[in-house]
Amino acid sequence: MGGRAVNRIRLMGFVVFLAAGFVLLPFGSSGKTQAQDQTETIAIIGTGNVGSTLGKIWAEAGHRIIFGSRTPDSNRVRELIDQIGNGATATTQMAAAQQAAIILIPVPPTAIPEVVEALGELSGKLIIDPTNWWEFEGNWAVSPRDPRDSLAEQVQALAPGATVVKAFNTLNYAVMEDPSLSGGPVTVPIAGNDPAARERVARLVEDVGLEPLVVGPLAAAEYLEEMLRLAVAFREINPGVAFDYYLRVRPN
């Protein structure tokens, strides 16, 4: 039996746990926590909604934020840095990655191979992958037809010396910015093979005012990446309608 099949069998308990341990919400409130004792240097590759939102919050929490951009000297990037303040800077993607201990890669899924290669040597780095994979048939989001690893596992294969953790892929950036939009605490599932790396990511989740929950090894990222398909598909079918769902841990 192949390793992938074994992973699927081992993760059956994880899937049952998700069904029994979470409730889906239409919209979450959770105040941002105080800055942690441990300050991280975080490279954020790209300046889109997710990266900009998390960068702003983490900078406010006392972390050193370095944006990696293909155009770090552009007016748009300079304006972003001015808006974020708190010592945030911008440079090239490779320079940002090399200066940081933690790298967030909120980039389009098709760009992942090119981006990871462009970052240079990543051994010893912690990579947080918030991406999701989907393809469209008309207005409907579908899974890729060909069997493949999750995006997080692809990142790990591209950067074998790094430690990859899946997180922040199951919620909208607007809730990262203001958790109160969801009317209650929002849980962020975390998947990764290294316990220490998962703990570091959990602290960053708490800095955003969200609640971390380790759900398993990196192989669990396959299931986390499937969770966003519903929201994406419904947005395409109902343009102009604000639709999101979130995870929330509840007592058994």
Coordinates of N, CA and C in Angstrom, one line a residue:
M1 N 0.9 -1.2 0.0 CA 0.0 0.0 0.0 C 0.9 1.2 0.0
G2 N 0.6 2.2 -0.9 CA 1.4 3.4 -1.0 C 1.3 4.3 0.2
G3 N 2.3 5.1 0.4 CA 2.3 6.0 1.6 C 1.1 7.0 1.6
R4 N 0.6 7.4 0.4 CA -0.5 8.3 0.3 C -1.8 7.6 0.8
A5 N -1.9 6.3 0.4 CA -3.1 5.6 0.9 C -3.1 5.4 2.4
V6 N -1.9 5.1 2.9 CA -1.8 4.9 4.3 C -2.2 6.2 5.0
N7 N -1.7 7.4 4.5 CA -2.1 8.6 5.1 C -3.6 8.9 5.1
R8 N -4.3 8.4 4.0 CA -5.7 8.6 4.0 C -6.4 7.8 5.1
I9 N -5.9 6.5 5.3 CA -6.5 5.7 6.3 C -6.3 6.3 7.6
R10 N -5.1 6.7 7.9 CA -4.8 7.3 9.2 C -5.6 8.6 9.5
L11 N -5.9 9.3 8.4 CA -6.7 10.5 8.6 C -8.2 10.4 8.7
M12 N -8.7 9.1 8.6 CA -10.1 8.9 8.7 C -10.6 9.4 10.0
G13 N -9.9 9.2 11.1 CA -10.3 9.7 12.4 C -10.3 11.2 12.4
F14 N -9.4 11.8 11.7 CA -9.4 13.3 11.6 C -10.7 13.8 11.0
V15 N -11.1 13.1 9.9 CA -12.3 13.6 9.2 C -13.5 13.4 10.1
V16 N -13.6 12.3 10.8 CA -14.7 12.1 11.8 C -14.7 13.2 12.9
F17 N -13.5 13.5 13.3 CA -13.3 14.5 14.4 C -13.8 15.8 13.9
L18 N -13.5 16.2 12.7 CA -14.0 17.5 12.1 C -15.5 17.5 12.1
A19 N -16.1 16.4 11.7 CA -17.6 16.4 11.6 C -18.2 16.5 13.0
A20 N -17.6 15.9 14.0 CA -18.2 15.9 15.3 C -17.8 17.1 16.2
G21 N -16.6 17.7 15.9 CA -16.1 18.6 16.8 C -16.2 20.1 16.4
F22 N -16.8 20.4 15.2 CA -16.9 21.7 14.8 C -18.3 22.1 14.4
V23 N -18.6 23.3 14.5 CA -19.9 23.8 13.9 C -19.6 24.9 12.9
L24 N -20.4 24.9 11.8 CA -20.1 25.9 10.8 C -21.0 27.2 11.1
L25 N -20.4 28.3 10.9 CA -21.0 29.6 11.3 C -21.2 30.4 10.1
P26 N -22.3 31.3 10.1 CA -22.5 32.2 9.0 C -21.5 33.4 9.1
F27 N -21.2 33.8 10.2 CA -20.2 34.8 10.4 C -19.4 34.8 11.6
G28 N -17.1 35.9 13.4 CA -16.7 35.5 14.7 C -16.1 36.6 15.5
S29 N -16.3 36.6 16.8 CA -15.8 37.7 17.6 C -14.8 37.1 18.5
S30 N -13.6 37.6 18.5 CA -12.6 37.2 19.4 C -11.5 38.3 19.4
G31 N -11.3 38.9 20.5 CA -10.4 40.0 20.6 C -8.9 39.6 20.4
K32 N -8.1 40.5 19.8 CA -6.7 40.1 19.5 C -6.0 40.0 20.9
T33 N -5.1 39.1 21.0 CA -4.4 38.9 22.2 C -3.3 39.9 22.3
Q34 N -2.7 40.0 23.5 CA -1.5 40.8 23.7 C -0.3 40.2 23.0
A35 N 0.7 41.0 22.6 CA 1.8 40.5 21.9 C 2.5 39.4 22.8
Q36 N 3.0 38.4 22.1 CA 3.6 37.2 22.7 C 5.0 37.7 23.2
D37 N 5.6 36.9 24.1 CA 6.9 37.2 24.6 C 7.9 37.0 23.5
Q38 N 7.7 36.0 22.6 CA 8.6 35.7 21.5 C 8.3 36.5 20.3
T39 N 9.3 37.3 19.9 CA 9.1 38.1 18.7 C 9.7 37.3 17.5
E40 N 9.0 37.3 16.4 CA 9.4 36.5 15.2 C 9.8 37.5 14.1
T41 N 10.7 37.1 13.2 CA 10.9 37.8 12.0 C 10.2 37.1 10.9
I42 N 9.2 37.7 10.3 CA 8.3 37.0 9.3 C 8.4 37.7 8.0
A43 N 8.7 36.8 7.0 CA 8.7 37.3 5.6 C 7.3 37.0 5.0
I44 N 6.7 37.9 4.4 CA 5.4 37.7 3.7 C 5.6 37.9 2.2
I45 N 5.4 36.8 1.5 CA 5.7 36.9 0.1 C 4.4 37.3 -0.7
G46 N 4.5 38.5 -1.2 CA 3.3 39.1 -1.9 C 2.7 40.1 -1.0
T47 N 1.8 40.9 -1.6 CA 1.2 42.0 -0.9 C -0.3 42.0 -1.1
G48 N -0.9 40.8 -1.3 CA -2.3 40.7 -1.5 C -3.1 40.9 -0.2
N49 N -4.4 40.6 -0.2 CA -5.2 40.8 1.0 C -4.8 40.0 2.2
V50 N -4.6 38.7 2.0 CA -4.2 37.9 3.2 C -2.9 38.3 3.8
G51 N -1.9 38.4 2.9 CA -0.5 38.8 3.4 C -0.5 40.2 4.0
S52 N -1.2 41.2 3.4 CA -1.2 42.5 4.0 C -2.0 42.6 5.3
T53 N -3.1 41.8 5.4 CA -3.8 41.8 6.7 C -3.0 41.2 7.8
L54 N -2.5 40.0 7.5 CA -1.7 39.3 8.6 C -0.4 40.1 8.9
G55 N 0.2 40.7 7.9 CA 1.4 41.5 8.2 C 1.1 42.7 9.1
K56 N 0.0 43.4 8.9 CA -0.4 44.5 9.7 C -0.6 44.1 11.1
I57 N -1.4 43.0 11.3 CA -1.7 42.5 12.7 C -0.4 42.1 13.4
W58 N 0.4 41.3 12.7 CA 1.6 40.8 13.4 C 2.6 41.9 13.7
A59 N 2.6 42.9 12.8 CA 3.5 44.1 13.1 C 3.0 44.8 14.4
E60 N 1.7 44.9 14.5 CA 1.1 45.6 15.7 C 1.4 44.7 16.9
A61 N 1.5 43.4 16.8 CA 1.8 42.5 17.9 C 3.3 42.5 18.3
G62 N 4.1 43.3 17.5 CA 5.5 43.4 17.9 C 6.5 42.5 17.0
H63 N 5.9 41.8 16.0 CA 6.8 41.0 15.2 C 7.4 41.9 14.1
R64 N 8.6 41.5 13.6 CA 9.3 42.2 12.6 C 8.8 41.6 11.2
I65 N 8.2 42.5 10.4 CA 7.6 42.1 9.2 C 8.3 42.6 8.0
I66 N 8.7 41.6 7.1 CA 9.4 42.0 5.8 C 8.6 41.5 4.7
F67 N 8.0 42.4 3.9 CA 7.3 42.0 2.7 C 8.3 41.7 1.5
G68 N 8.1 40.5 0.9 CA 8.8 40.2 -0.3 C 8.0 40.4 -1.5
S69 N 8.4 41.3 -2.4 CA 7.7 41.7 -3.6 C 8.5 41.7 -4.8
R70 N 7.9 41.5 -5.9 CA 8.6 41.6 -7.2 C 8.9 43.1 -7.5
T71 N 8.1 44.0 -6.9 CA 8.2 45.4 -7.1 C 8.3 46.2 -5.8
P72 N 9.3 45.9 -5.0 CA 9.3 46.5 -3.6 C 9.4 48.0 -3.6
D73 N 9.8 48.6 -4.7 CA 10.0 50.1 -4.7 C 8.8 50.8 -5.4
S74 N 7.7 50.0 -5.7 CA 6.6 50.6 -6.4 C 5.8 51.5 -5.4
N75 N 5.0 52.4 -5.9 CA 4.2 53.3 -5.1 C 3.2 52.5 -4.2
R76 N 2.7 51.5 -4.8 CA 1.7 50.7 -4.1 C 2.3 50.0 -2.9
V77 N 3.4 49.4 -3.1 CA 4.1 48.7 -1.9 C 4.6 49.7 -0.9
R78 N 5.1 50.9 -1.3 CA 5.5 51.9 -0.4 C 4.3 52.4 0.4
E79 N 3.2 52.6 -0.2 CA 2.0 53.0 0.5 C 1.6 52.0 1.5
L80 N 1.6 50.7 1.2 CA 1.3 49.6 2.1 C 2.2 49.7 3.3
I81 N 3.5 49.8 3.1 CA 4.4 49.9 4.2 C 4.2 51.1 5.1
D82 N 3.8 52.2 4.5 CA 3.5 53.4 5.3 C 2.2 53.1 6.2
Q83 N 1.2 52.5 5.6 CA 0.0 52.2 6.3 C 0.2 51.2 7.5
I84 N 1.1 50.2 7.3 CA 1.3 49.2 8.3 C 2.1 49.8 9.4
G85 N 3.2 50.5 9.1 CA 4.1 51.1 10.1 C 4.7 50.0 10.9
N86 N 5.0 50.4 12.2 CA 5.5 49.4 13.2 C 6.8 48.7 12.7
G87 N 7.6 49.4 11.9 CA 8.8 48.9 11.5 C 8.8 47.9 10.3
A88 N 7.6 47.8 9.7 CA 7.5 46.9 8.5 C 8.4 47.4 7.3
T89 N 8.9 46.5 6.6 CA 9.8 46.9 5.4 C 9.4 46.0 4.2
A90 N 9.9 46.4 3.1 CA 9.7 45.6 1.8 C 11.0 45.5 1.1
T91 N 11.2 44.4 0.5 CA 12.4 44.1 -0.3 C 12.0 43.1 -1.4
T92 N 13.0 42.5 -2.0 CA 12.7 41.4 -3.0 C 12.3 40.2 -2.3
Q93 N 11.6 39.3 -3.0 CA 11.1 38.1 -2.4 C 12.3 37.2 -1.8
M94 N 13.4 37.1 -2.5 CA 14.5 36.3 -2.0 C 15.1 36.9 -0.8
A95 N 15.3 38.2 -0.8 CA 15.9 38.9 0.3 C 15.1 38.8 1.5
A96 N 13.8 39.0 1.4 CA 12.8 38.8 2.5 C 12.9 37.5 3.1
A97 N 12.9 36.4 2.3 CA 12.9 35.1 2.8 C 14.2 34.8 3.5
Q98 N 15.3 35.3 3.0 CA 16.6 35.0 3.6 C 16.8 35.7 4.9
Q99 N 16.1 36.8 5.2 CA 16.3 37.5 6.4 C 15.3 37.0 7.5
A100 N 14.4 36.2 7.2 CA 13.3 35.8 8.1 C 13.5 34.3 8.6
A101 N 12.9 34.1 9.7 CA 12.9 32.7 10.3 C 11.6 32.0 9.8
I102 N 10.5 32.8 9.6 CA 9.2 32.3 9.2 C 8.8 33.0 7.9
I103 N 8.3 32.2 7.0 CA 7.9 32.7 5.7 C 6.4 32.4 5.4
L104 N 5.6 33.4 5.1 CA 4.2 33.2 4.8 C 4.1 33.3 3.3
I105 N 3.5 32.3 2.6 CA 3.4 32.4 1.1 C 1.9 32.4 0.6
P106 N 1.3 33.6 0.8 CA -0.1 33.7 0.3 C -0.1 34.1 -1.1
V107 N 0.2 33.1 -2.0 CA 0.3 33.4 -3.4 C -0.7 32.5 -4.2
P108 N -1.0 32.8 -5.4 CA -1.8 31.9 -6.2 C -1.2 30.5 -6.3
P109 N -2.1 29.4 -6.2 CA -1.5 28.1 -6.2 C -0.7 27.7 -7.4
T110 N -1.0 28.2 -8.5 CA -0.2 27.9 -9.7 C 1.2 28.6 -9.7
A111 N 1.3 29.6 -8.8 CA 2.6 30.3 -8.8 C 3.5 29.7 -7.7
I112 N 3.1 28.7 -7.0 CA 3.9 28.2 -5.9 C 5.3 27.6 -6.3
P113 N 5.3 26.8 -7.3 CA 6.7 26.3 -7.7 C 7.6 27.4 -8.1
E114 N 7.2 28.4 -8.8 CA 8.1 29.5 -9.2 C 8.5 30.3 -8.0
V115 N 7.5 30.6 -7.1 CA 7.8 31.4 -6.0 C 8.8 30.7 -5.0
V116 N 8.5 29.5 -4.7 CA 9.4 28.8 -3.8 C 10.8 28.7 -4.3
E117 N 11.0 28.4 -5.6 CA 12.3 28.4 -6.2 C 13.0 29.7 -6.2
A118 N 12.2 30.8 -6.3 CA 12.8 32.1 -6.3 C 13.3 32.6 -4.9
L119 N 12.8 31.9 -3.9 CA 13.2 32.3 -2.5 C 14.6 31.8 -2.1
G120 N 15.2 31.0 -2.9 CA 16.5 30.5 -2.6 C 16.6 29.4 -1.6
E121 N 17.7 29.2 -0.9 CA 17.8 28.1 0.1 C 16.9 28.4 1.3
L122 N 16.1 27.4 1.6 CA 15.1 27.5 2.7 C 15.3 26.6 3.8
S123 N 16.5 25.9 3.9 CA 16.7 25.0 5.0 C 16.7 25.7 6.3
G124 N 15.9 25.1 7.2 CA 15.8 25.6 8.6 C 14.7 26.6 8.7
K125 N 14.1 27.0 7.6 CA 13.0 28.0 7.7 C 11.6 27.3 8.0
L126 N 10.7 28.1 8.6 CA 9.4 27.6 8.9 C 8.5 28.3 7.8
I127 N 7.8 27.5 7.0 CA 7.0 28.1 5.9 C 5.5 27.8 6.3
I128 N 4.7 28.9 6.4 CA 3.3 28.8 6.6 C 2.6 28.9 5.3
D129 N 1.8 27.9 5.0 CA 1.1 27.8 3.7 C -0.4 28.1 3.9
P130 N -0.9 29.2 3.5 CA -2.4 29.5 3.6 C -3.2 29.3 2.3
T131 N -2.6 28.6 1.4 CA -3.2 28.6 0.0 C -4.2 27.5 -0.1
N132 N -5.0 27.6 -1.1 CA -6.1 26.6 -1.5 C -6.0 26.3 -2.9
W133 N -6.3 25.1 -3.3 CA -6.3 24.7 -4.7 C -7.7 24.4 -5.1
W134 N -8.1 25.0 -6.3 CA -9.4 24.7 -6.9 C -9.3 25.0 -8.4
E135 N -10.1 24.3 -9.1 CA -10.3 24.7 -10.5 C -11.8 24.9 -10.7
F136 N -12.1 25.6 -11.8 CA -13.5 26.0 -12.1 C -14.1 25.2 -13.3
E137 N -15.3 24.7 -13.1 CA -16.1 24.2 -14.3 C -17.3 25.1 -14.3
G138 N -17.3 26.1 -15.2 CA -18.4 27.1 -15.2 C -18.2 27.9 -14.0
N139 N -19.3 28.0 -13.1 CA -19.2 28.7 -11.9 C -18.9 27.9 -10.7
W140 N -18.6 26.6 -10.9 CA -18.5 25.7 -9.8 C -17.0 25.3 -9.5
A141 N -16.6 25.4 -8.3 CA -15.2 25.1 -7.9 C -15.1 23.6 -7.7
V142 N -14.2 23.0 -8.4 CA -14.0 21.5 -8.3 C -12.6 21.2 -7.9
S143 N -12.4 20.0 -7.4 CA -11.0 19.5 -7.1 C -10.3 19.2 -8.4
P144 N -9.0 19.3 -8.4 CA -8.3 18.8 -9.6 C -8.5 17.4 -9.9
R145 N -8.7 17.0 -11.1 CA -9.0 15.7 -11.5 C -7.9 14.7 -11.2
D146 N -6.7 15.1 -11.4 CA -5.5 14.2 -11.3 C -5.2 14.1 -9.8
P147 N -4.9 12.9 -9.3 CA -4.4 12.7 -8.0 C -3.1 13.5 -7.8
R148 N -3.0 14.2 -6.6 CA -1.9 15.0 -6.3 C -1.8 15.2 -4.8
D149 N -0.6 15.6 -4.4 CA -0.5 15.9 -3.0 C -1.2 17.3 -2.7
S150 N -1.5 17.6 -1.5 CA -2.0 18.9 -1.1 C -0.9 20.0 -1.5
L151 N -1.4 21.2 -1.6 CA -0.4 22.3 -1.9 C 0.7 22.3 -0.8
A152 N 0.3 22.1 0.4 CA 1.3 22.2 1.5 C 2.3 21.1 1.3
E153 N 1.9 19.9 0.9 CA 2.9 18.9 0.7 C 3.7 19.2 -0.5
Q154 N 3.2 19.8 -1.5 CA 4.0 20.2 -2.7 C 5.0 21.2 -2.3
V155 N 4.7 22.2 -1.4 CA 5.6 23.1 -0.9 C 6.8 22.4 -0.1
Q156 N 6.4 21.4 0.7 CA 7.4 20.7 1.4 C 8.3 19.9 0.5
A157 N 7.8 19.4 -0.6 CA 8.6 18.7 -1.6 C 9.6 19.7 -2.3
L158 N 9.1 20.9 -2.5 CA 9.9 21.9 -3.2 C 11.0 22.5 -2.3
A159 N 10.8 22.4 -1.0 CA 11.7 22.9 0.0 C 11.9 21.9 1.1
P160 N 12.6 20.8 0.8 CA 12.7 19.7 1.7 C 13.5 20.0 3.0
G161 N 14.3 21.0 3.0 CA 15.0 21.4 4.2 C 14.2 22.3 5.1
A162 N 13.1 22.8 4.7 CA 12.2 23.7 5.5 C 11.2 22.8 6.2
T163 N 10.5 23.5 7.1 CA 9.3 22.9 7.8 C 8.1 23.6 7.4
V164 N 7.1 22.9 6.9 CA 5.9 23.5 6.3 C 4.8 23.2 7.3
V165 N 4.0 24.3 7.5 CA 2.8 24.1 8.4 C 1.6 24.8 7.6
K166 N 0.5 24.1 7.5 CA -0.7 24.6 6.9 C -1.6 25.3 7.9
A167 N -1.9 26.6 7.6 CA -2.8 27.4 8.5 C -3.3 28.6 7.7
F168 N -4.4 29.2 8.3 CA -5.0 30.4 7.7 C -5.7 30.2 6.4
N169 N -5.9 29.0 6.0 CA -6.6 28.8 4.6 C -8.1 28.6 4.7
T170 N -8.6 28.5 5.9 CA -10.1 28.2 6.0 C -10.9 29.4 6.4
L171 N -10.4 30.6 6.3 CA -11.2 31.8 6.6 C -10.9 32.9 5.7
N172 N -11.8 33.9 5.6 CA -11.6 35.1 4.8 C -10.7 36.1 5.5
Y173 N -9.9 36.8 4.7 CA -9.0 37.8 5.3 C -9.7 38.9 6.1
A174 N -11.0 39.1 5.8 CA -11.7 40.1 6.5 C -11.9 39.7 8.0
V175 N -12.1 38.4 8.2 CA -12.2 37.9 9.6 C -10.9 37.9 10.3
M176 N -9.8 37.7 9.6 CA -8.5 37.9 10.2 C -8.3 39.3 10.7
E177 N -8.8 40.3 9.9 CA -8.7 41.7 10.3 C -9.6 42.0 11.4
D178 N -10.8 41.5 11.4 CA -11.8 41.8 12.4 C -12.6 40.5 12.8
P179 N -12.1 39.7 13.8 CA -12.7 38.5 14.1 C -14.2 38.7 14.6
S180 N -14.5 39.9 15.0 CA -15.9 40.1 15.5 C -16.9 40.0 14.4
L181 N -16.5 40.0 13.2 CA -17.5 39.8 12.1 C -18.2 38.5 12.2
S182 N -17.6 37.5 12.8 CA -18.2 36.1 12.8 C -19.1 35.9 14.0
G183 N -19.1 36.8 14.9 CA -20.1 36.7 16.1 C -19.6 35.8 17.1
G184 N -18.4 35.3 17.1 CA -17.9 34.4 18.1 C -16.5 33.9 17.8
P185 N -15.9 33.2 18.6 CA -14.5 32.7 18.4 C -14.4 31.9 17.1
V186 N -13.3 32.1 16.3 CA -13.1 31.4 15.1 C -11.8 30.5 15.3
T187 N -12.0 29.2 14.9 CA -10.9 28.3 15.1 C -10.1 28.2 13.8
V188 N -8.8 28.2 13.9 CA -7.9 28.1 12.8 C -7.2 26.7 12.9
P189 N -7.6 25.7 12.0 CA -6.9 24.4 12.0 C -5.4 24.6 11.5
I190 N -4.6 23.8 12.2 CA -3.1 23.8 11.9 C -2.7 22.4 11.6
A191 N -2.0 22.2 10.5 CA -1.5 20.8 10.1 C 0.0 20.9 9.9
G192 N 0.7 20.0 10.5 CA 2.2 20.0 10.3 C 2.8 18.8 11.0
N193 N 4.0 18.5 10.5 CA 4.6 17.3 11.1 C 5.5 17.6 12.3
D194 N 5.9 18.9 12.5 CA 6.8 19.2 13.6 C 6.1 19.9 14.7
P195 N 6.0 19.3 15.9 CA 5.3 19.9 17.0 C 5.7 21.3 17.4
A196 N 7.1 21.6 17.4 CA 7.6 22.9 17.8 C 7.1 23.9 16.7
A197 N 7.1 23.6 15.5 CA 6.7 24.5 14.4 C 5.2 24.8 14.5
R198 N 4.4 23.8 14.8 CA 3.0 24.0 15.0 C 2.7 24.9 16.2
E199 N 3.5 24.8 17.2 CA 3.3 25.7 18.4 C 3.7 27.1 18.0
R200 N 4.7 27.3 17.2 CA 5.0 28.7 16.8 C 3.9 29.3 16.0
V201 N 3.3 28.5 15.1 CA 2.2 29.0 14.3 C 1.0 29.3 15.1
A202 N 0.8 28.4 16.1 CA -0.4 28.6 17.0 C -0.3 29.9 17.7
R203 N 0.9 30.3 18.1 CA 1.1 31.6 18.8 C 0.7 32.8 17.8
L204 N 1.1 32.6 16.6 CA 0.8 33.6 15.6 C -0.7 33.7 15.3
V205 N -1.4 32.6 15.4 CA -2.8 32.5 15.3 C -3.5 33.3 16.4
E206 N -3.0 33.1 17.6 CA -3.5 33.8 18.8 C -3.3 35.3 18.7
D207 N -2.1 35.7 18.1 CA -1.9 37.1 17.9 C -2.9 37.8 17.0
V208 N -3.6 37.0 16.1 CA -4.6 37.6 15.3 C -5.9 37.6 16.0
G209 N -6.0 37.1 17.2 CA -7.3 37.0 17.9 C -8.1 35.8 17.6
L210 N -7.5 34.8 17.0 CA -8.2 33.6 16.6 C -7.7 32.4 17.5
E211 N -8.4 31.3 17.4 CA -8.1 30.2 18.3 C -7.4 29.0 17.5
P212 N -6.2 28.7 17.8 CA -5.5 27.6 17.0 C -6.0 26.2 17.5
L213 N -6.0 25.3 16.5 CA -6.3 23.9 16.8 C -5.4 23.0 15.9
V214 N -4.5 22.2 16.5 CA -3.7 21.3 15.7 C -4.6 20.1 15.4
V215 N -4.7 19.8 14.1 CA -5.6 18.8 13.6 C -4.8 17.5 13.1
G216 N -3.5 17.6 13.0 CA -2.8 16.4 12.6 C -1.5 16.8 11.8
P217 N -1.0 15.8 11.1 CA 0.3 16.0 10.4 C 0.0 16.8 9.1
L218 N 1.0 17.0 8.3 CA 0.9 17.8 7.1 C -0.1 17.1 6.1
A219 N -0.2 15.8 6.2 CA -1.1 15.1 5.3 C -2.5 15.6 5.5
A220 N -2.9 16.1 6.6 CA -4.2 16.6 6.9 C -4.5 17.9 6.1
A221 N -3.5 18.5 5.5 CA -3.7 19.7 4.7 C -4.6 19.4 3.5
E222 N -4.6 18.2 3.1 CA -5.5 17.8 1.9 C -6.9 18.1 2.3
Y223 N -7.4 17.8 3.5 CA -8.8 18.0 3.9 C -9.0 19.5 4.2
L224 N -8.1 20.2 4.7 CA -8.2 21.6 5.0 C -8.4 22.4 3.7
E225 N -7.6 22.0 2.7 CA -7.7 22.7 1.4 C -9.1 22.5 0.7
E226 N -9.7 21.4 1.0 CA -11.1 21.1 0.4 C -12.1 22.0 1.1
M227 N -11.9 22.5 2.3 CA -13.0 23.2 3.0 C -13.4 24.5 2.4
L228 N -12.5 25.2 1.6 CA -12.8 26.5 1.1 C -13.6 26.4 -0.2
R229 N -13.8 25.2 -0.8 CA -14.4 25.1 -2.1 C -15.9 25.6 -2.0
L230 N -16.6 25.3 -0.9 CA -18.0 25.7 -0.8 C -18.1 27.2 -0.9
A231 N -17.3 27.9 -0.1 CA -17.4 29.3 0.0 C -17.1 29.9 -1.4
V232 N -16.1 29.4 -2.0 CA -15.6 30.0 -3.3 C -16.7 29.8 -4.4
A233 N -17.3 28.5 -4.4 CA -18.3 28.2 -5.3 C -19.6 29.1 -5.1
F234 N -20.0 29.2 -3.9 CA -21.2 30.0 -3.6 C -21.0 31.5 -4.0
R235 N -19.8 32.0 -3.8 CA -19.6 33.4 -4.2 C -19.7 33.6 -5.7
E236 N -19.2 32.6 -6.4 CA -19.3 32.7 -7.9 C -20.7 32.6 -8.3
I237 N -21.5 31.8 -7.7 CA -22.9 31.6 -8.1 C -23.8 32.8 -7.7
N238 N -23.4 33.4 -6.5 CA -24.2 34.6 -6.0 C -23.3 35.8 -5.9
P239 N -22.9 36.4 -7.0 CA -22.0 37.6 -6.9 C -22.7 38.7 -6.2
G240 N -21.9 39.4 -5.3 CA -22.4 40.5 -4.6 C -23.0 40.1 -3.2
V241 N -23.1 38.7 -3.0 CA -23.5 38.3 -1.7 C -22.4 38.0 -0.8
A242 N -22.4 38.5 0.4 CA -21.3 38.2 1.4 C -21.5 36.9 2.0
F243 N -20.8 35.9 1.6 CA -21.0 34.5 2.1 C -19.6 34.0 2.6
D244 N -19.6 33.6 3.9 CA -18.4 32.9 4.5 C -18.9 31.9 5.5
Y245 N -18.1 30.9 5.8 CA -18.3 30.1 6.9 C -17.0 29.9 7.6
Y246 N -17.1 29.6 8.9 CA -15.9 29.5 9.8 C -16.0 28.2 10.7
L247 N -14.9 27.8 11.2 CA -14.9 26.7 12.1 C -14.8 27.2 13.5
R248 N -15.5 26.5 14.4 CA -15.5 26.9 15.8 C -15.5 25.6 16.7
V249 N -14.6 25.5 17.6 CA -14.5 24.3 18.5 C -15.7 24.4 19.4
R250 N -16.4 23.3 19.7 CA -17.4 23.3 20.7 C -17.2 22.1 21.7
P251 N -17.7 22.2 22.9 CA -17.5 21.1 23.8 C -18.2 19.8 23.3
N252 N -17.6 18.7 23.5 CA -18.2 17.4 23.1 C -19.4 17.1 24.0

